[in-house]
CSV table of C-alpha atoms in Angstrom, one decimal:
chain,number,residue,atom,x,y,z
O,450,MET,CA,-55.0,7.1,-25.8
O,451,LYS,CA,-53.2,3.9,-24.8
O,452,ARG,CA,-49.6,5.5,-26.1
O,453,LEU,CA,-50.4,8.8,-24.1
O,454,LEU,CA,-51.2,6.7,-21.0
O,455,THR,CA,-48.0,4.5,-21.6
O,456,PHE,CA,-46.1,7.8,-21.7
O,457,ALA,CA,-47.6,9.2,-18.7
O,458,VAL,CA,-46.8,5.9,-16.8
O,459,LEU,CA,-43.2,6.3,-18.1
O,460,MET,CA,-42.7,9.7,-17.2
O,461,LEU,CA,-44.2,8.8,-13.8
O,462,ALA,CA,-41.6,6.1,-13.3
O,463,SER,CA,-38.5,8.2,-14.3
O,464,SER,CA,-39.3,10.8,-11.8
O,465,VAL,CA,-39.3,8.6,-9.1
O,466,ALA,CA,-36.0,6.6,-10.3
O,467,LEU,CA,-33.7,9.5,-9.1
O,468,ALA,CA,-30.0,9.3,-9.7
O,469,HIS,CA,-27.8,6.4,-9.9
O,470,GLY,CA,-29.1,5.5,-13.5
O,471,PRO,CA,-26.7,7.8,-14.8
O,472,THR,CA,-23.0,7.9,-13.9
O,473,ARG,CA,-21.5,9.6,-10.7
O,474,GLN,CA,-19.0,12.2,-11.2
O,475,LYS,CA,-16.2,13.6,-9.1
O,476,VAL,CA,-14.0,16.8,-8.8
O,477,THR,CA,-11.0,17.1,-6.7
O,478,GLU,CA,-9.1,20.5,-6.6
O,479,THR,CA,-6.2,21.3,-4.6
O,480,VAL,CA,-4.5,24.6,-3.6
O,481,THR,CA,-1.1,25.0,-1.7
O,482,ILE,CA,-1.1,28.0,0.6
O,483,LYS,CA,1.7,29.8,2.2
O,484,ALA,CA,0.5,29.8,5.7
O,485,SER,CA,0.3,27.0,8.5
O,486,PRO,CA,-2.2,24.3,8.4
O,487,ASP,CA,-3.8,25.7,11.7
O,488,ALA,CA,-4.1,28.7,10.4
O,489,VAL,CA,-6.0,27.8,7.0
O,490,TRP,CA,-7.9,25.3,9.3
O,491,ASN,CA,-9.1,28.2,11.6
O,492,LYS,CA,-10.4,30.3,8.6
O,493,VAL,CA,-12.3,27.4,6.9
O,494,LYS,CA,-13.4,25.1,9.9
O,495,ASP,CA,-16.6,27.1,10.6
O,496,PHE,CA,-19.5,25.3,8.7
O,497,ALA,CA,-21.4,28.5,9.1
O,498,GLY,CA,-18.6,30.6,7.8
O,499,LEU,CA,-18.3,29.7,3.9
O,500,GLN,CA,-19.1,33.6,3.3
O,501,ASN,CA,-15.8,34.6,4.9
O,502,TRP,CA,-13.6,32.9,2.2
O,503,HIS,CA,-15.7,32.0,-0.8
O,504,PRO,CA,-16.3,34.9,-3.0
O,505,ALA,CA,-19.8,33.7,-4.4
O,506,VAL,CA,-21.2,33.4,-1.1
O,507,ALA,CA,-23.3,36.2,0.5
O,508,SER,CA,-24.2,34.7,3.6
O,509,SER,CA,-25.1,31.5,5.5
O,510,MET,CA,-27.6,30.7,8.2
O,511,VAL,CA,-27.0,27.5,10.3
O,512,THR,CA,-29.4,25.4,12.4
O,513,ASP,CA,-26.6,23.8,14.9
O,514,GLY,CA,-23.1,25.4,14.1
O,515,SER,CA,-20.4,23.0,13.1
O,516,LYS,CA,-22.2,20.0,14.8
O,517,ILE,CA,-23.0,17.0,12.7
O,518,GLY,CA,-26.4,17.3,11.6
O,519,SER,CA,-26.3,21.0,11.3
O,520,VAL,CA,-28.0,22.3,8.3
O,521,ARG,CA,-26.7,25.6,6.5
O,522,THR,CA,-28.7,27.5,3.6
O,523,LEU,CA,-26.1,29.5,1.6
O,524,LYS,CA,-27.4,32.5,-0.1
O,525,LEU,CA,-25.4,33.2,-3.1
O,526,LYS,CA,-24.3,36.7,-4.5
O,527,ASP,CA,-26.2,36.0,-7.8
O,528,GLY,CA,-29.4,35.1,-6.2
O,529,GLY,CA,-29.1,31.2,-5.9
O,530,GLU,CA,-29.6,29.1,-2.8
O,531,ILE,CA,-27.9,25.9,-1.7
O,532,VAL,CA,-28.8,23.7,1.5
O,533,GLU,CA,-26.3,21.5,2.8
O,534,THR,CA,-26.0,19.2,6.0
O,535,LEU,CA,-22.8,18.6,8.0
O,536,GLU,CA,-22.3,14.8,7.8
O,537,SER,CA,-18.7,14.3,9.4
O,538,TYR,CA,-16.7,16.7,11.4
O,539,ASP,CA,-12.8,15.8,12.3
O,540,GLU,CA,-11.0,18.4,14.0
O,541,SER,CA,-7.8,16.4,14.6
O,542,ALA,CA,-7.8,15.4,10.9
O,543,LYS,CA,-8.8,19.0,9.9
O,544,LYS,CA,-11.5,17.7,7.6
O,545,PHE,CA,-15.3,17.8,7.4
O,546,SER,CA,-18.0,16.6,5.0
O,547,TYR,CA,-21.4,17.7,4.1
O,548,ARG,CA,-24.3,16.7,1.7
O,549,ALA,CA,-26.3,19.0,-0.2
O,550,LYS,CA,-30.0,18.9,-0.9
O,551,ASP,CA,-31.3,18.3,-4.3
O,552,GLY,CA,-32.5,21.0,-6.2
O,553,GLY,CA,-30.3,23.9,-5.2
O,554,ALA,CA,-28.5,26.6,-7.4
O,555,LEU,CA,-25.8,24.1,-8.6
O,556,PRO,CA,-27.0,21.6,-11.5
O,557,VAL,CA,-25.9,18.6,-9.6
O,558,SER,CA,-28.0,15.9,-7.5
O,559,ASN,CA,-27.1,13.5,-4.7
O,560,TYR,CA,-24.1,15.7,-4.1
O,561,SER,CA,-21.5,15.4,-1.2
O,562,SER,CA,-18.3,17.2,-0.7
O,563,THR,CA,-15.3,16.9,1.7
O,564,LEU,CA,-12.9,19.8,2.6
O,565,THR,CA,-9.5,18.8,4.1
O,566,VAL,CA,-6.6,20.9,5.0
O,567,LYS,CA,-3.1,18.8,5.0
O,568,ALA,CA,0.3,19.9,5.8
O,569,GLY,CA,2.2,20.7,2.6
O,570,GLU,CA,5.8,21.1,1.9
O,571,GLY,CA,8.0,23.4,3.9
O,572,GLY,CA,5.4,24.6,6.5
O,573,THR,CA,2.7,25.1,3.7
O,574,ALA,CA,-0.9,24.1,4.0
O,575,LEU,CA,-2.4,21.9,1.3
O,576,VAL,CA,-6.1,22.4,0.9
O,577,GLU,CA,-8.2,19.8,-0.9
O,578,TRP,CA,-11.8,20.0,-1.9
O,579,ARG,CA,-13.5,16.9,-3.2
O,580,GLY,CA,-17.0,16.2,-4.3
O,581,ALA,CA,-19.1,13.4,-5.7
O,582,PHE,CA,-22.5,14.1,-7.4
O,583,TYR,CA,-24.7,13.1,-10.2
O,584,ARG,CA,-25.8,15.4,-13.0
O,585,ALA,CA,-29.4,17.4,-12.3
O,586,TYR,CA,-31.2,15.3,-14.9
O,587,PRO,CA,-31.7,11.8,-13.7
O,588,ASN,CA,-32.6,9.9,-16.8
O,589,ASN,CA,-30.8,9.1,-20.2
O,590,ASP,CA,-30.5,12.0,-22.7
O,591,PRO,CA,-30.0,15.3,-20.5
O,592,PRO,CA,-30.6,18.6,-22.0
O,593,PRO,CA,-27.1,20.5,-22.1
O,594,ASP,CA,-27.5,22.7,-19.0
O,595,LYS,CA,-28.3,19.5,-16.9
O,596,ASN,CA,-25.7,17.0,-18.3
O,597,ASP,CA,-22.5,15.6,-16.7
O,598,GLU,CA,-20.3,18.3,-18.2
O,599,ALA,CA,-22.6,21.0,-16.9
O,600,ALA,CA,-22.3,19.3,-13.5
O,601,VAL,CA,-18.6,18.9,-13.4
O,602,LYS,CA,-18.0,22.3,-14.8
O,603,ALA,CA,-20.1,24.0,-12.0
O,604,ILE,CA,-18.4,22.1,-9.2
O,605,THR,CA,-14.9,22.9,-10.5
O,606,GLY,CA,-16.0,26.4,-10.7
O,607,VAL,CA,-17.1,26.6,-7.1
O,608,TYR,CA,-14.1,24.9,-5.8
O,609,GLN,CA,-11.4,26.8,-8.2
O,610,GLY,CA,-13.3,30.0,-7.2
O,611,GLY,CA,-13.3,29.2,-3.3
O,612,LEU,CA,-9.8,28.0,-3.3
O,613,ALA,CA,-8.2,30.8,-5.0
O,614,ASN,CA,-9.8,33.4,-3.1
O,615,LEU,CA,-8.9,31.4,0.1
O,616,LYS,CA,-5.1,31.6,-1.1
O,617,LYS,CA,-5.5,35.2,-1.8
O,618,ILE,CA,-6.9,36.0,1.7
O,619,MET,CA,-4.3,33.7,3.6
O,620,GLU,CA,-1.4,35.0,1.7
O,621,GLN,CA,-2.3,38.7,2.2
J,1328,MET,CA,-15.2,-24.1,1.3
J,1329,TYR,CA,-18.6,-25.7,-0.1
J,1330,PRO,CA,-20.4,-28.4,1.4
J,1331,ASP,CA,-20.1,-32.0,-0.2
J,1332,HIS,CA,-23.7,-32.3,-1.0
J,1333,ARG,CA,-23.4,-29.9,-3.5
J,1334,LEU,CA,-21.6,-32.4,-5.6
J,1335,HIS,CA,-24.2,-35.0,-5.4
J,1336,ARG,CA,-26.9,-32.6,-6.2
J,1337,SER,CA,-25.4,-31.0,-9.0
J,1338,PRO,CA,-27.2,-31.5,-12.1
J,1339,TYR,CA,-24.0,-31.2,-14.1
J,1340,PRO,CA,-21.6,-33.9,-15.3
J,1341,LEU,CA,-19.1,-34.8,-12.6
J,1342,PRO,CA,-16.0,-33.1,-14.4
J,1343,ALA,CA,-17.9,-29.8,-14.8
J,1344,ALA,CA,-18.8,-30.1,-11.2
J,1345,VAL,CA,-15.0,-30.8,-10.1
J,1346,ALA,CA,-14.0,-28.1,-12.3
J,1347,LEU,CA,-16.7,-25.6,-10.4
J,1348,ILE,CA,-15.3,-26.5,-7.0
J,1349,LEU,CA,-11.6,-26.1,-8.3
J,1350,ALA,CA,-12.4,-22.8,-9.6
J,1351,PHE,CA,-14.0,-21.6,-6.4
J,1352,SER,CA,-11.4,-22.8,-4.0
J,1353,GLY,CA,-9.2,-20.2,-5.0
J,1354,ALA,CA,-6.3,-20.2,-2.8
J,1355,ALA,CA,-5.3,-23.8,-3.3
J,1356,GLY,CA,-5.7,-23.4,-7.1
J,1357,ALA,CA,-4.5,-20.7,-9.7
J,1358,ALA,CA,-4.0,-17.1,-8.3
J,1359,PRO,CA,-7.3,-15.3,-9.2
J,1360,PHE,CA,-7.6,-12.1,-10.8
J,1361,ALA,CA,-9.8,-8.9,-9.9
J,1362,TYR,CA,-11.9,-7.3,-12.9
J,1363,VAL,CA,-12.2,-3.8,-11.8
J,1364,THR,CA,-14.7,-1.7,-13.8
J,1365,ASN,CA,-13.8,1.9,-14.3
J,1366,GLN,CA,-16.7,4.3,-14.9
J,1367,GLY,CA,-14.6,7.4,-15.9
J,1368,SER,CA,-12.0,5.7,-18.2
J,1369,HIS,CA,-14.5,3.3,-19.8
J,1370,ASP,CA,-12.5,0.4,-19.1
J,1371,VAL,CA,-11.5,-2.6,-17.0
J,1372,THR,CA,-8.4,-2.9,-15.0
J,1373,VAL,CA,-7.3,-6.5,-14.5
J,1374,VAL,CA,-5.4,-7.1,-11.3
J,1375,ASP,CA,-3.3,-10.4,-10.8
J,1376,LEU,CA,-4.2,-11.1,-7.1
J,1377,ALA,CA,-0.7,-13.1,-6.7
J,1378,ASP,CA,1.5,-10.2,-7.2
J,1379,HIS,CA,-1.0,-7.2,-7.1
J,1380,ARG,CA,-0.1,-6.0,-10.7
J,1381,VAL,CA,-2.1,-4.6,-13.5
J,1382,VAL,CA,-1.8,-7.3,-16.2
J,1383,ALA,CA,-4.3,-5.7,-18.6
J,1384,THR,CA,-6.5,-2.8,-19.2
J,1385,VAL,CA,-9.6,-3.7,-21.4
J,1386,PRO,CA,-11.7,-1.0,-23.0
J,1387,VAL,CA,-15.4,-2.0,-22.8
J,1388,GLY,CA,-18.5,0.3,-23.3
J,1389,THR,CA,-19.4,3.6,-22.0
J,1390,ALA,CA,-19.3,4.1,-18.3
J,1391,PRO,CA,-18.9,0.6,-17.1
J,1392,ALA,CA,-20.3,-0.2,-13.5
J,1393,GLY,CA,-21.5,-3.6,-12.6
J,1394,VAL,CA,-19.1,-6.7,-13.3
J,1395,ALA,CA,-19.6,-10.3,-12.6
J,1396,VAL,CA,-16.7,-12.7,-13.1
J,1397,SER,CA,-17.6,-16.3,-13.7
J,1398,SER,CA,-14.6,-18.9,-13.5
J,1399,ALA,CA,-17.0,-21.4,-14.4
J,1400,ALA,CA,-18.1,-19.8,-17.7
J,1401,GLY,CA,-14.5,-18.4,-18.4
J,1402,LYS,CA,-15.9,-15.1,-18.7
J,1403,ALA,CA,-16.4,-11.6,-17.0
J,1404,PHE,CA,-19.4,-10.0,-17.7
J,1405,VAL,CA,-19.6,-5.9,-17.5
J,1406,THR,CA,-22.5,-3.7,-17.6
J,1407,ASN,CA,-22.5,-0.5,-19.5
J,1408,PRO,CA,-25.2,1.8,-18.3
J,1409,GLU,CA,-24.4,4.9,-20.8
J,1410,SER,CA,-24.0,2.6,-24.0
J,1411,LYS,CA,-26.7,0.5,-22.7
J,1412,ASN,CA,-24.9,-3.0,-23.4
J,1413,MET,CA,-23.0,-5.7,-21.8
J,1414,SER,CA,-19.3,-6.6,-22.3
J,1415,VAL,CA,-18.2,-9.9,-22.4
J,1416,ILE,CA,-14.3,-10.4,-21.6
J,1417,GLY,CA,-12.6,-14.0,-22.1
J,1418,LEU,CA,-10.7,-14.5,-18.8
J,1419,ALA,CA,-8.0,-16.6,-20.8
J,1420,THR,CA,-7.4,-13.7,-23.2
J,1421,ASN,CA,-8.5,-10.5,-21.6
J,1422,LYS,CA,-10.0,-9.4,-24.5
J,1423,VAL,CA,-13.7,-8.5,-25.3
J,1424,LEU,CA,-15.5,-11.5,-26.9
J,1425,ASP,CA,-18.7,-10.0,-27.5
J,1426,THR,CA,-20.7,-6.7,-26.9
J,1427,VAL,CA,-24.9,-7.3,-26.3
J,1428,PRO,CA,-27.6,-4.8,-26.0
J,1429,ALA,CA,-28.7,-5.1,-22.5
J,1430,GLY,CA,-31.7,-2.7,-22.0
J,1431,ASP,CA,-31.8,1.0,-21.3
J,1432,GLY,CA,-29.7,1.3,-18.4
J,1433,PRO,CA,-28.0,-2.0,-17.3
J,1434,VAL,CA,-26.5,-1.7,-13.6
J,1435,GLY,CA,-26.3,-4.7,-11.3
J,1436,ILE,CA,-25.2,-8.1,-12.9
J,1437,ALA,CA,-24.6,-11.6,-11.5
J,1438,THR,CA,-23.9,-15.0,-13.1
J,1439,ALA,CA,-25.1,-18.5,-12.0
J,1440,PRO,CA,-22.8,-20.5,-10.0
J,1441,ASP,CA,-22.5,-23.3,-12.7
J,1442,GLY,CA,-21.8,-20.5,-15.3
J,1443,SER,CA,-25.0,-21.1,-17.4
J,1444,ARG,CA,-26.7,-17.7,-16.8
J,1445,VAL,CA,-26.1,-13.9,-16.5
J,1446,TYR,CA,-28.6,-12.0,-14.9
J,1447,VAL,CA,-28.7,-8.0,-15.7
J,1448,ALA,CA,-30.6,-5.5,-13.9
J,1449,ASP,CA,-32.2,-3.2,-16.2
J,1450,TRP,CA,-32.5,-0.1,-14.3
J,1451,PHE,CA,-34.9,2.0,-16.3
J,1452,ASN,CA,-37.3,-0.5,-17.4
J,1453,ASN,CA,-37.5,-2.4,-14.3
J,1454,ARG,CA,-36.8,-5.6,-15.4
J,1455,LEU,CA,-34.1,-8.3,-14.8
J,1456,LEU,CA,-32.8,-9.4,-18.3
J,1457,VAL,CA,-31.6,-13.2,-18.2
J,1458,PHE,CA,-28.8,-14.1,-20.9
J,1459,ASP,CA,-27.4,-17.1,-22.0
J,1460,ALA,CA,-23.7,-17.1,-20.8
J,1461,ARG,CA,-22.3,-19.3,-23.4
J,1462,THR,CA,-24.2,-17.8,-26.6
J,1463,HIS,CA,-24.8,-14.5,-25.0
J,1464,ALA,CA,-28.5,-14.6,-26.5
J,1465,ARG,CA,-31.2,-13.1,-24.3
J,1466,LEU,CA,-33.5,-15.6,-22.9
J,1467,ALA,CA,-36.0,-13.6,-20.6
J,1468,ALA,CA,-37.1,-10.3,-19.4
J,1469,VAL,CA,-38.3,-10.7,-15.8
J,1470,PRO,CA,-40.6,-7.6,-14.6
J,1471,VAL,CA,-39.3,-6.6,-11.2
J,1472,GLY,CA,-39.7,-3.5,-8.9
J,1473,THR,CA,-38.6,-0.1,-9.4
J,1474,ALA,CA,-35.1,0.8,-10.0
J,1475,PRO,CA,-33.4,-2.7,-9.7
J,1476,ALA,CA,-29.8,-2.2,-8.8
J,1477,GLY,CA,-27.8,-5.1,-7.2
J,1478,VAL,CA,-28.3,-8.8,-8.4
J,1479,ALA,CA,-27.3,-12.0,-6.6
J,1480,VAL,CA,-27.9,-15.5,-7.3
J,1481,HIS,CA,-28.3,-18.6,-4.6
J,1482,PRO,CA,-25.6,-21.0,-4.8
J,1483,SER,CA,-28.0,-23.7,-6.0
J,1484,GLY,CA,-28.9,-21.4,-9.0
J,1485,ARG,CA,-32.5,-21.7,-8.3
J,1486,GLU,CA,-33.4,-18.1,-7.0
J,1487,VAL,CA,-32.0,-15.0,-8.1
J,1488,TYR,CA,-32.3,-11.8,-5.8
J,1489,VAL,CA,-32.9,-8.3,-7.2
J,1490,ALA,CA,-32.6,-5.0,-4.9
J,1491,ASN,CA,-35.8,-2.8,-6.0
J,1492,ARG,CA,-33.9,0.2,-4.8
J,1493,ASP,CA,-36.9,2.6,-5.1
J,1494,ASP,CA,-39.6,0.1,-3.8
J,1495,ASN,CA,-37.2,-0.8,-0.5
J,1496,THR,CA,-37.8,-4.5,-1.2
J,1497,ILE,CA,-35.7,-7.3,-2.5
J,1498,GLU,CA,-37.4,-9.3,-5.4
J,1499,VAL,CA,-36.9,-13.3,-5.2
J,1500,VAL,CA,-36.8,-14.5,-8.8
J,1501,ASP,CA,-37.3,-18.2,-9.4
J,1502,ALA,CA,-34.6,-19.0,-12.2
J,1503,GLY,CA,-36.4,-22.1,-13.3
J,1504,ARG,CA,-39.4,-20.2,-14.4
J,1505,ASN,CA,-37.9,-16.6,-14.7
J,1506,ALA,CA,-40.8,-15.1,-12.6
J,1507,GLY,CA,-40.8,-12.9,-9.6
J,1508,VAL,CA,-42.1,-15.2,-6.8
J,1509,ALA,CA,-41.5,-12.9,-3.4
J,1510,LYS,CA,-40.7,-9.5,-2.4
J,1511,VAL,CA,-38.9,-9.2,0.8
J,1512,PRO,CA,-38.8,-5.8,2.6
J,1513,ALA,CA,-35.6,-4.4,3.3
J,1514,GLY,CA,-34.4,-1.0,4.6
J,1515,ASN,CA,-34.3,2.5,2.7
J,1516,HIS,CA,-32.8,2.4,-0.6
J,1517,PRO,CA,-31.2,-1.3,-0.9
J,1518,PHE,CA,-28.6,-1.2,-3.6
J,1519,ALA,CA,-26.3,-4.1,-3.4
J,1520,VAL,CA,-27.3,-7.6,-2.5
J,1521,THR,CA,-25.2,-10.7,-1.7
J,1522,VAL,CA,-25.6,-14.2,-0.5
J,1523,SER,CA,-23.9,-16.3,1.9
J,1524,PRO,CA,-21.7,-19.1,0.5
J,1525,ASP,CA,-24.4,-21.7,2.0
J,1526,GLY,CA,-27.2,-19.9,0.5
J,1527,SER,CA,-29.1,-19.5,4.0
J,1528,ARG,CA,-28.6,-15.7,4.1
J,1529,LEU,CA,-28.9,-12.9,1.7
J,1530,TYR,CA,-27.6,-9.4,3.0
J,1531,ALA,CA,-29.2,-6.2,1.5
J,1532,VAL,CA,-27.2,-3.0,1.7
J,1533,ASN,CA,-29.6,0.2,2.5
J,1534,VAL,CA,-28.0,3.2,1.2
J,1535,TRP,CA,-30.7,5.6,2.9
J,1536,SER,CA,-31.0,4.0,6.2
J,1537,HIS,CA,-27.2,3.4,6.7
J,1538,ASP,CA,-27.9,-0.4,7.5
J,1539,VAL,CA,-28.0,-3.9,6.2
J,1540,THR,CA,-31.0,-6.2,6.2
J,1541,VAL,CA,-30.4,-9.8,6.9
J,1542,ILE,CA,-32.6,-12.1,5.2
J,1543,ASP,CA,-33.4,-15.6,5.8
J,1544,THR,CA,-33.6,-17.0,2.2
J,1545,ARG,CA,-35.6,-20.1,3.1
J,1546,ALA,CA,-38.4,-18.3,5.0
J,1547,ARG,CA,-38.3,-15.1,2.5
J,1548,ARG,CA,-38.4,-12.7,5.4
J,1549,PRO,CA,-35.8,-10.2,7.3
J,1550,ILE,CA,-34.3,-11.6,10.2
J,1551,ALA,CA,-32.2,-8.7,11.4
J,1552,THR,CA,-31.2,-5.0,10.5
J,1553,VAL,CA,-27.6,-4.3,11.3
J,1554,PRO,CA,-26.6,-0.7,11.6
J,1555,VAL,CA,-23.3,0.1,9.5
J,1556,GLY,CA,-21.5,3.4,8.6
J,1557,ASN,CA,-22.5,6.4,6.4
J,1558,THR,CA,-24.2,5.6,3.0
J,1559,PRO,CA,-23.1,1.6,2.7
J,1560,TYR,CA,-22.8,0.5,-1.0
J,1561,GLY,CA,-21.4,-3.0,-1.3
J,1562,ALA,CA,-21.1,-6.1,0.6
J,1563,ALA,CA,-19.0,-9.3,0.7
J,1564,VAL,CA,-19.2,-12.5,2.7
J,1565,THR,CA,-16.4,-14.9,3.7
J,1566,ALA,CA,-16.1,-18.4,2.3
J,1567,THR,CA,-17.3,-19.8,6.0
J,1568,GLY,CA,-20.1,-17.2,6.3
J,1569,ASP,CA,-19.1,-15.8,9.5
J,1570,ARG,CA,-18.1,-12.5,8.4
J,1571,VAL,CA,-19.8,-10.0,6.0
J,1572,PHE,CA,-17.8,-6.9,5.0
J,1573,VAL,CA,-19.7,-3.7,4.0
J,1574,THR,CA,-18.0,-0.7,2.1
J,1575,ASN,CA,-19.5,2.7,3.7
J,1576,GLN,CA,-19.2,5.4,1.1
J,1577,HIS,CA,-19.4,8.4,2.6
J,1578,ALA,CA,-17.3,7.3,5.9
J,1579,ASP,CA,-14.4,5.9,3.9
J,1580,THR,CA,-14.8,2.7,5.8
J,1581,VAL,CA,-15.6,-0.8,6.0
J,1582,SER,CA,-17.7,-2.3,8.5
J,1583,VAL,CA,-17.2,-5.9,9.7
J,1584,ILE,CA,-20.1,-7.9,10.8
J,1585,ASP,CA,-20.4,-10.9,12.9
J,1586,ALA,CA,-22.8,-12.9,10.9
J,1587,GLY,CA,-23.7,-15.2,13.8
J,1588,GLU,CA,-24.6,-12.2,16.1
J,1589,ASN,CA,-25.5,-9.8,13.3
J,1590,ARG,CA,-23.7,-7.0,14.7
J,1591,VAL,CA,-20.8,-4.6,13.5
J,1592,ILE,CA,-17.5,-5.8,15.5
J,1593,ALA,CA,-15.1,-3.4,13.7
J,1594,THR,CA,-14.9,-0.7,11.5
J,1595,VAL,CA,-11.7,-0.2,9.3
J,1596,PRO,CA,-10.5,2.8,7.5
J,1597,VAL,CA,-10.1,2.4,3.8
J,1598,GLY,CA,-9.9,5.0,0.8
J,1599,GLY,CA,-12.3,7.4,-0.5
J,1600,TYR,CA,-15.7,6.5,-1.5
J,1601,PRO,CA,-15.2,2.5,-1.3
J,1602,GLU,CA,-17.8,0.8,-3.4
J,1603,GLY,CA,-17.1,-2.4,-4.8
J,1604,ILE,CA,-15.8,-5.2,-2.4
J,1605,ALA,CA,-14.9,-8.8,-2.6
J,1606,VAL,CA,-13.6,-11.5,-0.2
J,1607,HIS,CA,-11.1,-14.2,-1.6
J,1608,GLY,CA,-9.2,-16.4,0.9
J,1609,ASP,CA,-8.1,-14.5,3.9
J,1610,ARG,CA,-8.0,-11.2,1.9
J,1611,VAL,CA,-10.5,-8.4,1.5
J,1612,TYR,CA,-10.5,-6.6,-1.7
J,1613,VAL,CA,-11.9,-2.8,-1.8
J,1614,VAL,CA,-12.4,-0.5,-4.7
J,1615,ASN,CA,-12.2,3.0,-4.0
J,1616,TRP,CA,-14.1,5.2,-6.6
J,1617,MET,CA,-12.5,8.8,-5.5
J,1618,ASP,CA,-9.0,7.4,-5.1
J,1619,ASP,CA,-9.1,5.2,-8.5
J,1620,ASN,CA,-7.6,2.1,-6.6
J,1621,LEU,CA,-7.9,-1.3,-5.2
J,1622,LEU,CA,-7.2,-1.8,-1.6
J,1623,VAL,CA,-5.9,-5.5,-0.5
J,1624,LEU,CA,-6.8,-5.9,3.5
J,1625,ASP,CA,-5.8,-8.7,5.6
J,1626,ALA,CA,-9.4,-10.1,6.4
J,1627,ALA,CA,-8.4,-10.9,10.1
J,1628,SER,CA,-6.7,-7.5,10.9
J,1629,GLY,CA,-8.0,-5.2,8.6
J,1630,LYS,CA,-4.3,-4.1,7.7
J,1631,VAL,CA,-3.6,-2.7,4.2
J,1632,LEU,CA,-1.3,-5.0,2.5
J,1633,ALA,CA,-1.2,-3.6,-0.9
J,1634,THR,CA,-2.7,-0.5,-3.1
J,1635,VAL,CA,-3.2,-1.2,-6.8
J,1636,GLY,CA,-4.0,2.0,-9.2
J,1637,THR,CA,-6.9,1.4,-11.5
J,1638,GLY,CA,-8.4,3.4,-14.1
J,1639,LYS,CA,-10.7,6.4,-13.4
J,1640,ASN,CA,-13.9,6.4,-11.3
J,1641,SER,CA,-13.4,2.6,-10.5
J,1642,ARG,CA,-16.5,0.9,-9.2
J,1643,GLY,CA,-16.1,-2.9,-9.3
J,1644,PHE,CA,-19.9,-3.4,-8.4
J,1645,GLY,CA,-20.4,-6.9,-8.2
J,1646,GLN,CA,-18.4,-10.2,-7.8
J,1647,PHE,CA,-15.1,-9.1,-9.5
J,1648,ILE,CA,-12.8,-12.0,-8.7
J,1649,GLY,CA,-12.4,-14.8,-10.8
J,1650,SER,CA,-9.8,-17.2,-12.2
J,1651,PRO,CA,-9.3,-18.1,-15.9
């Protein structure tokens, strides 16, 4: 009984201590697009418009457009959902950052992301998408589908898939 | 840099006290080194701050995060949360001298100013572990609040402060008795804590409320809350105590706080996901986790003087500067 109680207390404590115990991970993906930075920025700058260029996103519903604090709910084509809040938006630097609510379709927690369009060489655009996150499982010894590798793989997939499709659309 | 009365009050023999003062006077003595933990490459980058060159890369345990460099002990202590231990690096050799078990998720770490003790926050077990800095033997495990993160020690060595992140409090631990004696309310999710050089003020950095709680250490109560940038993570105080520098992880900036007025007087752009921060002389050193580098800033102007590449996912969480 005492052992059971100790276990229950430990489980309770574990569920409270979210994130930061494990190791924060990051992914940065870039793509060079043969189009002007302005044209590429115009394609990606709408916080409500990810479905216009990301092949995995079916639709997005936003609360306040591309204003800071706006919340978008992404419906994925495979049925999942991701809720994200716009944290910063810099039109002149062509970049914005957002943070995801935990418990969405991606196996991550405490996930934040920044999309930036820069000038590449020879009039091209260089798009950088970077994210910082923890795995979905907050404690030691995670199951394989919620470990660091699973988290990195999922975010890498989201960025690569999105950037490849963006390049395709812009260079058509 | 430190008031003279410290010499007279010091419980240590005079030569040790003199060595301590010399070690801390930095700019006047030998050039110090930065010990930056790299959580993604499982090593520590040692940077000579005289010429901003990397002089060593020291392999440690898995996913090192916290660091406390003690010139007095001649050692750098590093927490490895994933291998659940602490690596001890000799400052003279830049080699690992020892690896010691340290609970189930060691994160924050700090040393006593005289170099006698090492304090480690044991994240999953809600304890502060106390080690002998000379022998590396574990002396005590002090129960603290939930998810203990950052650790700082009062310049007198008599009190240790621990950020109980998930309780939104700062634990005051009596270093003589190795027991918690008070819990001071902080903001939402305090992660890093740092003490002013004169010991009068404690700064708790609140990740979720985007502010810094200023605590009167004598009264053990908060006296001000200073709003800073998005998701603040680290803080460092100048030797005179007049400025506090805070890294804002999601804003890629450093907030400069006037410690007299307890308000932000400047916001300086730095690298991606700045985390660890330290002040030495007239320079501020910022570890950028996303960019894998260490920025050297002029403390007065905020101008970037140098950029030094580190290992992968560099954090430098703690007091990461010292001299052999």
